[in-house]
C-alpha positions as a Python dict, from the first residue, in 0.01 Angstrom:
ca = {
    (1, 'E'): (0, 0, 0),
    (2, 'V'): (-101, -81, 356),
    (3, 'Q'): (-381, -336, 384),
    (4, 'L'): (-548, -484, 690),
    (5, 'V'): (-779, -788, 696),
    (6, 'E'): (-970, -894, 1005),
    (7, 'S'): (-1096, -1241, 1086),
    (8, 'G'): (-1194, -1458, 1380),
    (9, 'G'): (-1531, -1318, 1476),
    (10, 'G'): (-1835, -1530, 1540),
    (11, 'L'): (-2113, -1619, 1779),
    (12, 'V'): (-2004, -1702, 2132),
    (13, 'Q'): (-2179, -1745, 2463),
    (14, 'A'): (-2124, -1500, 2744),
    (15, 'G'): (-1821, -1598, 2945),
    (16, 'G'): (-1642, -1739, 2645),
    (17, 'S'): (-1334, -1614, 2461),
    (18, 'L'): (-1245, -1510, 2108),
    (19, 'R'): (-923, -1439, 1925),
    (20, 'L'): (-954, -1183, 1649),
    (21, 'S'): (-683, -1150, 1386),
    (22, 'C'): (-566, -843, 1195),
    (23, 'A'): (-343, -956, 910),
    (24, 'T'): (-134, -668, 777),
    (25, 'S'): (64, -611, 461),
    (26, 'G'): (267, -321, 333),
    (27, 'L'): (398, -208, 670),
    (28, 'T'): (662, -279, 931),
    (29, 'F'): (535, -311, 1289),
    (30, 'D'): (820, -99, 1429),
    (31, 'D'): (700, 202, 1230),
    (32, 'Y'): (330, 193, 1314),
    (33, 'A'): (61, 152, 1573),
    (34, 'I'): (-221, -95, 1516),
    (35, 'G'): (-553, -22, 1677),
    (36, 'W'): (-862, -232, 1736),
    (37, 'F'): (-1199, -62, 1730),
    (38, 'R'): (-1558, -175, 1755),
    (39, 'Q'): (-1896, -38, 1666),
    (40, 'A'): (-2230, -171, 1778),
    (41, 'P'): (-2551, -88, 1591),
    (42, 'G'): (-2671, 261, 1678),
    (43, 'K'): (-2356, 345, 1872),
    (44, 'E'): (-2041, 540, 1797),
    (45, 'R'): (-1715, 370, 1718),
    (46, 'E'): (-1519, 280, 2028),
    (47, 'A'): (-1144, 229, 2051),
    (48, 'V'): (-1074, -104, 2222),
    (49, 'S'): (-698, -145, 2220),
    (50, 'C'): (-380, -50, 2040),
    (51, 'F'): (-30, -186, 2000),
    (52, 'R'): (264, 46, 1949),
    (53, 'G'): (524, -125, 1738),
    (54, 'S'): (807, 115, 1821),
    (55, 'D'): (830, -2, 2183),
    (56, 'G'): (585, -290, 2216),
    (57, 'R'): (348, -110, 2450),
    (58, 'S'): (-23, -174, 2441),
    (59, 'Y'): (-323, 11, 2576),
    (60, 'F'): (-678, -100, 2654),
    (61, 'A'): (-1015, 66, 2698),
    (62, 'D'): (-1165, 44, 3045),
    (63, 'S'): (-1444, -170, 2898),
    (64, 'V'): (-1202, -455, 2823),
    (65, 'K'): (-915, -387, 3062),
    (66, 'G'): (-823, -704, 3245),
    (67, 'R'): (-1009, -919, 2991),
    (68, 'A'): (-811, -849, 2676),
    (69, 'T'): (-460, -888, 2541),
    (70, 'I'): (-312, -782, 2208),
    (71, 'P'): (-39, -1029, 2108),
    (72, 'T'): (146, -1000, 1780),
    (73, 'D'): (318, -1236, 1538),
    (74, 'N'): (595, -1052, 1357),
    (75, 'V'): (653, -1345, 1119),
    (76, 'K'): (291, -1346, 1007),
    (77, 'N'): (262, -964, 1032),
    (78, 'T'): (-52, -1018, 1234),
    (79, 'V'): (-191, -845, 1541),
    (80, 'Y'): (-444, -1033, 1751),
    (81, 'L'): (-707, -924, 1998),
    (82, 'L'): (-795, -1181, 2262),
    (83, 'I'): (-1096, -1109, 2476),
    (84, 'H'): (-1191, -1337, 2762),
    (85, 'N'): (-1506, -1347, 2972),
    (86, 'L'): (-1706, -1202, 2685),
    (87, 'K'): (-2021, -1008, 2768),
    (88, 'P'): (-2327, -931, 2556),
    (89, 'E'): (-2214, -567, 2547),
    (90, 'D'): (-1901, -678, 2360),
    (91, 'T'): (-2125, -751, 2059),
    (92, 'A'): (-2005, -531, 1773),
    (93, 'L'): (-1823, -514, 1441),
    (94, 'Y'): (-1453, -520, 1525),
    (95, 'T'): (-1212, -342, 1291),
    (96, 'C'): (-839, -277, 1291),
    (97, 'A'): (-657, 25, 1153),
    (98, 'V'): (-309, 174, 1145),
    (99, 'A'): (-153, 502, 1257),
    (100, 'V'): (181, 653, 1350),
    (101, 'P'): (308, 519, 1685),
    (102, 'A'): (230, 841, 1871),
    (103, 'Q'): (-141, 782, 1817),
    (104, 'C'): (-133, 473, 2038),
    (105, 'S'): (-170, 595, 2394),
    (106, 'D'): (-444, 647, 2650),
    (107, 'V'): (-550, 951, 2445),
    (108, 'L'): (-681, 711, 2180),
    (109, 'F'): (-978, 628, 2402),
    (110, 'T'): (-1095, 990, 2392),
    (111, 'T'): (-1022, 1059, 2024),
    (112, 'G'): (-1180, 738, 1899),
    (113, 'G'): (-918, 676, 1634),
    (114, 'T'): (-969, 976, 1407),
    (115, 'D'): (-600, 967, 1312),
    (116, 'F'): (-608, 599, 1217),
    (117, 'N'): (-648, 488, 857),
    (118, 'S'): (-631, 189, 621),
    (119, 'W'): (-938, 46, 794),
    (120, 'G'): (-1023, -317, 731),
    (121, 'Q'): (-1372, -448, 657),
    (122, 'G'): (-1423, -576, 1008),
    (123, 'T'): (-1527, -902, 1170),
    (124, 'Q'): (-1855, -944, 1355),
    (125, 'V'): (-1860, -1060, 1716),
    (126, 'T'): (-2192, -1159, 1869),
    (127, 'V'): (-2211, -1258, 2234),
    (128, 'S'): (-2528, -1436, 2349),
    (129, 'S'): (-2647, -1418, 2707),
}
């Protein structure tokens, strides 16, 4: 059974950085894509980034492009999301999920992750101005 557990959220001032963790079990990175998503109160879920295990490529939403990276630790089976220069509009519940590798591409940012599953419970990020 595939399970994902997020951690690392918190309260941070604008301009700061956070590293979110998505600890996975029951899967091999090479066979899957891991996506990061966020949802702010009253807004639709937004795809933030994804990592494609089959070739190591990663993709980012325009809203975080240039401010985010998605490193992985294959020993710990963990995918991270690092966001620098945080803005109040980054405030949201951040969640990770898994899909087949083909679902990790620029198309993800128009589909919103409808083909992703095994969603974690999420970790809250709050950015104060």
